[in-house]
PDB file of C-alpha atoms in Angstrom:
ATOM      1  CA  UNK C1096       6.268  25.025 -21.246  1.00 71.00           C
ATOM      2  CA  UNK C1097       8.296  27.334 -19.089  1.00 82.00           C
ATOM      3  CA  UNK C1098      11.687  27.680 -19.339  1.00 90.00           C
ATOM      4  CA  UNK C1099      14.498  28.844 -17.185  1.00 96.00           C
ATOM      5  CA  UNK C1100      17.313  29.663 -18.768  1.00 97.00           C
ATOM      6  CA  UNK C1101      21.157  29.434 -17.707  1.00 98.00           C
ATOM      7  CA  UNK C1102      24.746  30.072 -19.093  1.00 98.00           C
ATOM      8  CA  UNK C1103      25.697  26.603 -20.249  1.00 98.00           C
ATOM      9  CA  UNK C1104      29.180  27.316 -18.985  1.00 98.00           C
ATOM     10  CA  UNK C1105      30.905  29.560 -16.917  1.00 98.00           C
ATOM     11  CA  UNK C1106      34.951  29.492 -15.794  1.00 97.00           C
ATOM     12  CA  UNK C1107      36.426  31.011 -13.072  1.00 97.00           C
ATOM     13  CA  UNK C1108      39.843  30.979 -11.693  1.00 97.00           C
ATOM     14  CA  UNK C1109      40.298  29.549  -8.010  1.00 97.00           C
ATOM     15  CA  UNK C1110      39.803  32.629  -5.452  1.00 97.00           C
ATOM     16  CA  UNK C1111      37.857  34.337  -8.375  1.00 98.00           C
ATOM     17  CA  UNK C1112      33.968  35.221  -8.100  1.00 98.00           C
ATOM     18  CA  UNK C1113      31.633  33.495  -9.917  1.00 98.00           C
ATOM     19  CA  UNK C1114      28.126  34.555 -11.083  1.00 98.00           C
ATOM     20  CA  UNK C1115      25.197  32.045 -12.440  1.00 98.00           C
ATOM     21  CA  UNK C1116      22.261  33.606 -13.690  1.00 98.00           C
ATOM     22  CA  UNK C1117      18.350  31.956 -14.251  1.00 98.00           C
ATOM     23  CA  UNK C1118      16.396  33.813 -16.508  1.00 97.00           C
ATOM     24  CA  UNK C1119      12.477  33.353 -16.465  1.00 94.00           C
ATOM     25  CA  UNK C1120       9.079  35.025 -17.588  1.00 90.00           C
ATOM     26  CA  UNK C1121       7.779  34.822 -14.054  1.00 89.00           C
ATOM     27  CA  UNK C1122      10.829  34.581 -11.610  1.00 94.00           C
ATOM     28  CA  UNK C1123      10.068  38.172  -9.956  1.00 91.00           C
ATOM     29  CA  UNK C1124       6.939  36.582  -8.626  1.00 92.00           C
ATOM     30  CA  UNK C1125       8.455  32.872  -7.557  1.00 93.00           C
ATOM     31  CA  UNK C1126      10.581  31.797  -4.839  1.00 96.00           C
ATOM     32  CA  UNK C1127      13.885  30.193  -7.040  1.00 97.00           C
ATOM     33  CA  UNK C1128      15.871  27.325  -5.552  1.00 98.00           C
ATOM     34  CA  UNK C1129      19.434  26.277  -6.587  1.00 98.00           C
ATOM     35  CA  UNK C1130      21.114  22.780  -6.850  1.00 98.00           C
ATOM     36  CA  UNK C1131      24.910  21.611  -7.118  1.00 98.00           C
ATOM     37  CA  UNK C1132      25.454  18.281  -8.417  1.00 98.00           C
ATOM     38  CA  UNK C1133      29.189  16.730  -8.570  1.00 97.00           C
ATOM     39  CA  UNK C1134      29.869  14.342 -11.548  1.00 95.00           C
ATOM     40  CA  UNK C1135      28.412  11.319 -10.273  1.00 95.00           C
ATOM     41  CA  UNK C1136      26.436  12.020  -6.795  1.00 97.00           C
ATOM     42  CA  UNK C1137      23.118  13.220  -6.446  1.00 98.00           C
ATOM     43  CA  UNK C1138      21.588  17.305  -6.465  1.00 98.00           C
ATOM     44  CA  UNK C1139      22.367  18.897  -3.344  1.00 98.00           C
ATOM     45  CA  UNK C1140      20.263  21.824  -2.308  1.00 98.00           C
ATOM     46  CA  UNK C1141      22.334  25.026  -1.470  1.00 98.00           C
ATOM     47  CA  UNK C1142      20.179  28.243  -1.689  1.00 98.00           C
ATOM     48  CA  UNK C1143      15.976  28.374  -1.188  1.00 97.00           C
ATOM     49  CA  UNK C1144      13.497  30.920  -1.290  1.00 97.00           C
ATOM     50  CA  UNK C1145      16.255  32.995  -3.361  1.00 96.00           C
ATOM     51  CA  UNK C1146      18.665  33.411  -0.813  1.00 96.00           C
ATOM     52  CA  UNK C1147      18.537  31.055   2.444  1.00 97.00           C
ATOM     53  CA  UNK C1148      21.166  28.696   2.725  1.00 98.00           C
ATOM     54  CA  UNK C1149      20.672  25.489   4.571  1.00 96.00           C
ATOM     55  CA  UNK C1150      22.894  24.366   6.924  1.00 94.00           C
ATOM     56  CA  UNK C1151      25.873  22.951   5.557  1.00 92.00           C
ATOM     57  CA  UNK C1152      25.954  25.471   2.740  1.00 97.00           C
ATOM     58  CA  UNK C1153      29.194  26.965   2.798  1.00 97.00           C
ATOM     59  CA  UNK C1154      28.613  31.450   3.200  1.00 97.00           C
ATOM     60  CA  UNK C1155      30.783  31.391  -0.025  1.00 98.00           C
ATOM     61  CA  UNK C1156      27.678  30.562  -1.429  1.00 98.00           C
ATOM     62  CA  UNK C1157      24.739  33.312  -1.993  1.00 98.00           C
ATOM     63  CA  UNK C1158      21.409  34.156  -3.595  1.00 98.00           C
ATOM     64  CA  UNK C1159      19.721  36.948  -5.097  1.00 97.00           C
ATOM     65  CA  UNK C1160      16.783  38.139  -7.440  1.00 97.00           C
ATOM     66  CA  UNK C1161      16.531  41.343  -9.700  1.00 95.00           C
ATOM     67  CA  UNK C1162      13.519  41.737 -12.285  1.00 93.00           C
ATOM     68  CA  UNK C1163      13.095  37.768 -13.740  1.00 93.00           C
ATOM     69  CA  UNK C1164      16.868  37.275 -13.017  1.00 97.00           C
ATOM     70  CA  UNK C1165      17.547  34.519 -10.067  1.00 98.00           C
ATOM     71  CA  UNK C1166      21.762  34.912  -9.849  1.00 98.00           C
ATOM     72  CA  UNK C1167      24.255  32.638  -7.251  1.00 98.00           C
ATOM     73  CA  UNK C1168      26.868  33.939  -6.529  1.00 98.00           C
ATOM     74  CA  UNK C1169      30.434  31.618  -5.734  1.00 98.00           C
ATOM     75  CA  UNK C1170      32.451  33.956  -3.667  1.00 98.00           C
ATOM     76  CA  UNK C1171      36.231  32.944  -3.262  1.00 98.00           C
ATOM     77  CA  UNK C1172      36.032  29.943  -5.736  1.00 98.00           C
ATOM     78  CA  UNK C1173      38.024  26.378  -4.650  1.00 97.00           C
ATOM     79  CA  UNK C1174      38.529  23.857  -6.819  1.00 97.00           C
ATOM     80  CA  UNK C1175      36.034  21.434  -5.151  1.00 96.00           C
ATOM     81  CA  UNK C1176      33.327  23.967  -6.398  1.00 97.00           C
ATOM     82  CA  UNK C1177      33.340  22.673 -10.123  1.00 98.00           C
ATOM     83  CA  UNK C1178      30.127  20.947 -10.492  1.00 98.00           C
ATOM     84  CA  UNK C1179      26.652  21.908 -12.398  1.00 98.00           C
ATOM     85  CA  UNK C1180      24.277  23.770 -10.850  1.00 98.00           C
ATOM     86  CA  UNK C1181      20.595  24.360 -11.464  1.00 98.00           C
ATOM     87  CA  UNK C1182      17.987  26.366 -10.591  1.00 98.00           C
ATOM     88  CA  UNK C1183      14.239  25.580  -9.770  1.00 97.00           C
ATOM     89  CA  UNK C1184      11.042  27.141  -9.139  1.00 96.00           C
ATOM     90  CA  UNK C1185       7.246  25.673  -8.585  1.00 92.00           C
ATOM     91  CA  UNK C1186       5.134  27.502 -11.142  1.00 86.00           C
ATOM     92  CA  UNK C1187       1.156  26.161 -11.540  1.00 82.00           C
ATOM     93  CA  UNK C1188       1.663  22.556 -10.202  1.00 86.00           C
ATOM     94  CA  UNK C1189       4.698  21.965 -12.006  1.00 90.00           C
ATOM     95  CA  UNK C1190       8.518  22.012 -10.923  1.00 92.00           C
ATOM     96  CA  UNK C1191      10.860  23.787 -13.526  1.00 95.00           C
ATOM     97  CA  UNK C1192      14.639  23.027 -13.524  1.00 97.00           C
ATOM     98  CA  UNK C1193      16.823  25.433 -15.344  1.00 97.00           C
ATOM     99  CA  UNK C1194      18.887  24.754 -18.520  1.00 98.00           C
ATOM    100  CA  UNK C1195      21.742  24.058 -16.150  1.00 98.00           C
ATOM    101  CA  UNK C1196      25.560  25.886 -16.031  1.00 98.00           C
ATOM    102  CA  UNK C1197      28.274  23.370 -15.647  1.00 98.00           C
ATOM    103  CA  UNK C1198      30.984  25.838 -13.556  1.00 98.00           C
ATOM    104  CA  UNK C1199      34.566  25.110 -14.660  1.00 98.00           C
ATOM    105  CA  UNK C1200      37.552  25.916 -12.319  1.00 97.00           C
ATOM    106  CA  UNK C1201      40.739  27.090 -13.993  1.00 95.00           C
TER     107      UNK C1201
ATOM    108  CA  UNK P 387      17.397  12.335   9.825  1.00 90.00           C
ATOM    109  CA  UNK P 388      16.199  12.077   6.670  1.00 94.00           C
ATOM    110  CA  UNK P 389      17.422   9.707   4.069  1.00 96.00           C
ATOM    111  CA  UNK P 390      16.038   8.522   1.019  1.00 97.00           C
ATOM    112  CA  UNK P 391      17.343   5.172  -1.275  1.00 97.00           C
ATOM    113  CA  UNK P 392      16.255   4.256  -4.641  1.00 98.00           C
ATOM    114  CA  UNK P 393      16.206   0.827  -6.181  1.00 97.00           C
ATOM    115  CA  UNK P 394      14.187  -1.128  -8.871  1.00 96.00           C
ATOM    116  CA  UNK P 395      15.225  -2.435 -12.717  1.00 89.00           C
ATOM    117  CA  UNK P 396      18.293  -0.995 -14.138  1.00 94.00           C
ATOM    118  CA  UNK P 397      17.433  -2.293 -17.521  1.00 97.00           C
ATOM    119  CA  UNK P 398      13.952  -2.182 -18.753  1.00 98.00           C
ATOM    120  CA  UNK P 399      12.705  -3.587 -22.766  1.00 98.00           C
ATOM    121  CA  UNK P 400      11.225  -0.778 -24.884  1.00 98.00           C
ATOM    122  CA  UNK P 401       7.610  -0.299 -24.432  1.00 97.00           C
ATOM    123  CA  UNK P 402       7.535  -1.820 -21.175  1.00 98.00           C
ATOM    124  CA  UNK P 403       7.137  -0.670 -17.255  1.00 98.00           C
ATOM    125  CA  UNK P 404       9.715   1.239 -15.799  1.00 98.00           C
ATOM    126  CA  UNK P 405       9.306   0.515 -11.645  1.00 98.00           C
ATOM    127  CA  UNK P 406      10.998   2.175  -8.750  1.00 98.00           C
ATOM    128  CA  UNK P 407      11.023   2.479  -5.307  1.00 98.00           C
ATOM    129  CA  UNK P 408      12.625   5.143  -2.621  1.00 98.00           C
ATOM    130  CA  UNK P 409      12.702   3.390   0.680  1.00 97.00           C
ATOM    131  CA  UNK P 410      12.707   6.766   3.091  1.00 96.00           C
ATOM    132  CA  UNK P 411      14.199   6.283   6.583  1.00 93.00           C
ATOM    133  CA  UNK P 412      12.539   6.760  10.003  1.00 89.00           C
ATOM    134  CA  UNK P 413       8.680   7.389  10.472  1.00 88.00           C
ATOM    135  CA  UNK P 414       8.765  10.642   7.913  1.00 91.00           C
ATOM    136  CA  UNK P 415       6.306   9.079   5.853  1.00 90.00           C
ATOM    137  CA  UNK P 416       3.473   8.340   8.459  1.00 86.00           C
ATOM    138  CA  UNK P 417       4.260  11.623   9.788  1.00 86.00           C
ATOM    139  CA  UNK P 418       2.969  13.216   6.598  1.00 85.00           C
ATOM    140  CA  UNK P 419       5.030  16.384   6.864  1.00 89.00           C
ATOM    141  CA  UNK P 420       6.835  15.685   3.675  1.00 94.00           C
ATOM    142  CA  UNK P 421       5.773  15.419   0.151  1.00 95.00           C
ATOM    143  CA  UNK P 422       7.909  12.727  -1.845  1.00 97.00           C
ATOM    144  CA  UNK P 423       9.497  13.699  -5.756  1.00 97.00           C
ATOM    145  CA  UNK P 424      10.918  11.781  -8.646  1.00 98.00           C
ATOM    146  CA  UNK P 425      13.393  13.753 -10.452  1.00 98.00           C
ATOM    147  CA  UNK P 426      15.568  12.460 -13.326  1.00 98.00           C
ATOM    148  CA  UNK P 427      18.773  13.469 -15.278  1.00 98.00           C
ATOM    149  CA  UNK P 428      19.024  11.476 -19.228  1.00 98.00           C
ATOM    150  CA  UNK P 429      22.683  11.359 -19.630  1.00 97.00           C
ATOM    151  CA  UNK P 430      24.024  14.282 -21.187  1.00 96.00           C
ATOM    152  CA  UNK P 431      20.910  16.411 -20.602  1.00 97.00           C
ATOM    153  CA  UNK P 432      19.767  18.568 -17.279  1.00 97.00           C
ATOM    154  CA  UNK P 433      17.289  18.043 -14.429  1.00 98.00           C
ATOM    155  CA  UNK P 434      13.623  17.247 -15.680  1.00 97.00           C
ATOM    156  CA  UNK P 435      11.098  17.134 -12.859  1.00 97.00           C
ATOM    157  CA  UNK P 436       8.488  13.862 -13.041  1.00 98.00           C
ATOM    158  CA  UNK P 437       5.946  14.082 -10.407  1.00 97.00           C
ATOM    159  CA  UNK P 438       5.380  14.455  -6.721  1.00 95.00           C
ATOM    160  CA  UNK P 439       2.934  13.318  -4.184  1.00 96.00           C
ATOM    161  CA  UNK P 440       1.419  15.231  -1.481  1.00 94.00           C
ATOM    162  CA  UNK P 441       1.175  14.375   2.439  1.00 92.00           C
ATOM    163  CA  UNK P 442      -2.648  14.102   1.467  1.00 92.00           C
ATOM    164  CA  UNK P 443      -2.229  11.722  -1.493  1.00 93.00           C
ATOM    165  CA  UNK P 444      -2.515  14.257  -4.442  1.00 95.00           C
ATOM    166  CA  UNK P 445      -0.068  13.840  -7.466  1.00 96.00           C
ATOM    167  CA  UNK P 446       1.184  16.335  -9.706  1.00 96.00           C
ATOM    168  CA  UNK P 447       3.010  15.238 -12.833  1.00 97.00           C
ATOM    169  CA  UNK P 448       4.858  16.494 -15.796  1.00 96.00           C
ATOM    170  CA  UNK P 449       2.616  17.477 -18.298  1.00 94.00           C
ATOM    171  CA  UNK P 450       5.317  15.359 -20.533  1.00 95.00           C
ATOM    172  CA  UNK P 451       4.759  12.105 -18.805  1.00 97.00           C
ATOM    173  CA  UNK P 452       1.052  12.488 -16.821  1.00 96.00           C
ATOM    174  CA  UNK P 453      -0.278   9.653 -19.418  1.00 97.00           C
ATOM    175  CA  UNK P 454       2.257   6.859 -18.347  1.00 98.00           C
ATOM    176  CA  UNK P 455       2.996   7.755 -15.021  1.00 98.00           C
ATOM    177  CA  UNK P 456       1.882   6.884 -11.013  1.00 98.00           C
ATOM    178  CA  UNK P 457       3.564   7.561  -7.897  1.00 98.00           C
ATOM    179  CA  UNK P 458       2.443   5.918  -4.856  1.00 97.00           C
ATOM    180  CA  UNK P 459       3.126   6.007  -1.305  1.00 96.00           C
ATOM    181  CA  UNK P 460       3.174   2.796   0.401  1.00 94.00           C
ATOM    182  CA  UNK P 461       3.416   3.912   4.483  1.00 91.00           C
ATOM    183  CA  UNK P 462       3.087   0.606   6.135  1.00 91.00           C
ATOM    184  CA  UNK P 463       6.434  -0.098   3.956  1.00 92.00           C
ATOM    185  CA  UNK P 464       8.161   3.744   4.731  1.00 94.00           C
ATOM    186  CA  UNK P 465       8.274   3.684   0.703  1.00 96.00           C
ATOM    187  CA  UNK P 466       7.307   5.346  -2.376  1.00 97.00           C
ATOM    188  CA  UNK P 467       7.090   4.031  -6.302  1.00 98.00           C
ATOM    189  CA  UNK P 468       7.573   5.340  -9.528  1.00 98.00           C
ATOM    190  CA  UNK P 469       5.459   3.554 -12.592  1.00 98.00           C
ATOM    191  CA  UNK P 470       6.463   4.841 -15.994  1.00 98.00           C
ATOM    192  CA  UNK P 471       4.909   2.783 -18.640  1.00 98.00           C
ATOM    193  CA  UNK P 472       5.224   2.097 -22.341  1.00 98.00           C
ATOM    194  CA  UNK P 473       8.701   3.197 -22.251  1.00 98.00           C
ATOM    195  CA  UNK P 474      11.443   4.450 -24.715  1.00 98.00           C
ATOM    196  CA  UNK P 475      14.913   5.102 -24.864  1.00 98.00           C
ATOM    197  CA  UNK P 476      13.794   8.809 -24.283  1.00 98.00           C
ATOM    198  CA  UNK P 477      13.143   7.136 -20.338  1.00 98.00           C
ATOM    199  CA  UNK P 478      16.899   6.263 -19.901  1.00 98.00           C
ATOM    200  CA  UNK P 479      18.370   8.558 -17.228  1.00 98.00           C
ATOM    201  CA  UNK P 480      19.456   8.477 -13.575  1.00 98.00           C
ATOM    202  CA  UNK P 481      16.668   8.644 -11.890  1.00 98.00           C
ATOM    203  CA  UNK P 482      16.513  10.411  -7.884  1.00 98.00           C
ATOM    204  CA  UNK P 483      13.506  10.195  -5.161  1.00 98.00           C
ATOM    205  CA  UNK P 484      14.231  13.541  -3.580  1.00 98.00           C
ATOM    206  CA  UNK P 485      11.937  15.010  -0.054  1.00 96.00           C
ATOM    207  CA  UNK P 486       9.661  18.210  -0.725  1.00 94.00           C
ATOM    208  CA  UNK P 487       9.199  20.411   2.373  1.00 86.00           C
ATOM    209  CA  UNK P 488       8.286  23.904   1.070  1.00 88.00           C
ATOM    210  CA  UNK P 489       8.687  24.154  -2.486  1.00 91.00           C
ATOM    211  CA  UNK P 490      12.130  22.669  -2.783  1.00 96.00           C
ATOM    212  CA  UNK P 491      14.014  19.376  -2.869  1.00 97.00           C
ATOM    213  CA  UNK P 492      15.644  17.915   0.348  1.00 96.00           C
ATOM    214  CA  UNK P 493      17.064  15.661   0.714  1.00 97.00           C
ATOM    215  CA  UNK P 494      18.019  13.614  -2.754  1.00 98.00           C
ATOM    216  CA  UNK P 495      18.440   9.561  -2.947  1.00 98.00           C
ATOM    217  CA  UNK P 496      21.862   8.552  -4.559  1.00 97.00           C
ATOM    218  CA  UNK P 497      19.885   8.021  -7.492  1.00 98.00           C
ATOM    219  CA  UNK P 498      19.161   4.855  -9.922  1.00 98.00           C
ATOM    220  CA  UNK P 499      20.563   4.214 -13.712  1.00 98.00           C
ATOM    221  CA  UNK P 500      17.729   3.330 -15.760  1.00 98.00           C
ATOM    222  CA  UNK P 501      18.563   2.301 -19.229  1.00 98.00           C
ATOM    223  CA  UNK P 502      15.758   1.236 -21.459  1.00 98.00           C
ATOM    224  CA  UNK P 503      17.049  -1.285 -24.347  1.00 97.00           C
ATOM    225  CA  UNK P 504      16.133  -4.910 -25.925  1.00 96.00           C
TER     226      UNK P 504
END
């Protein structure tokens, strides 16, 4: 099975940077995908093919790749940031999700 | 625009059939530009992708789950269905029909608690 694999927990103080990376064997060669989900509401995308964002996604909010490391990036952190976020890439007709990193606002 | 809402059995027996359905708005269904997902999230645990279904009809599941499961797409009804059978408590999660356009999910359902008990 292929894993991606996150911190489980990162904190950051409001106004702070924050940095989220997804590890995986194959990531250099796959277009990664990030998610924010609030406690109770559904995923929300916020970054594709590594870095776009869709409309609606705040420019606080960024994507990169280096080697098999996916990392977002949560410039200027606000309190209505703290959710858990997940990565996700399509790998040999399958969908992987990452571990998950549940971000924590000071 | 698009929007996507789940609904079926909250509470399903052990060892039975798990149903859902994600009523998608609009004509995005007959217009076959999309491909439809199940995703779910067991309480206390991450994301685990279940299985999608292409514009053309073709599924791809979890290796996990390929034995008990079938999505369907239903256009005359602008819907698609989630059959999970011979369930467990291992099946309880919230469970979200999400839109696939390129290789990532837009937009998500509000999603549906599933909780498998007797």
């Amino acid at each position: 099975s292929y894993v991606l694999t996150q911190p489980p927990s990162v904190s950051v103080a409001p106004g702070q940077t924050a940095s989220i990376t997804c590890r995986g064997p194959n990531i250099g060669s796959q277009s990664v995908h990030w998610y924010q989900q609030k406690p109770g509401q559904a995923p929300v995308l916020i970054i594709y093919d590594d870095g776009d964002r869709p409309s609606g996604t705040p420019e606080r909010f960024s994507g990169s790749k280096s080697g098999n490391t996916a990392t977002l990036t949560i410039s200027r952190v606000e309190a209505g940031d703290e959710a858990d976020f997940f990565c996700q890439v399509w790998d040999t007709n399958a969908d992987f999700f990452g571990t998950g990193t549940k971000v924590t606002v000071l | 625009q698009l929007h996507l809402q789940e609904s079926g059995s909250g509470l399903v027996k052990p060892s039975q059939t798990l149903s859902l359905t994600c009523a998608v708005s609009g004509d995005f269904i007959r217009s076959r530009t999309y491909s439809w997902s199940w995703i779910r999230r067991p309480p206390g645990k991450g994301l685990e992708w279940v299985g999608f279904i292409s514009p053309s009809g073709s599924t791809f599941y979890n290796p996990s789950l390929k034995r008990r499961l079938t999505i369907s797409v239903d256009r005359s009804q602008n819907q698609f269905s989630l059959k999970l059978t011979s369930v467990t408590a291992a099946d309880t999660a919230v469970y979200f029909c999400a839109g696939v356009s390129g290789d990532w999910f837009d937009p998500w359902g509000q999603g549906a608690l599933v909780t498998v008990s007797s």
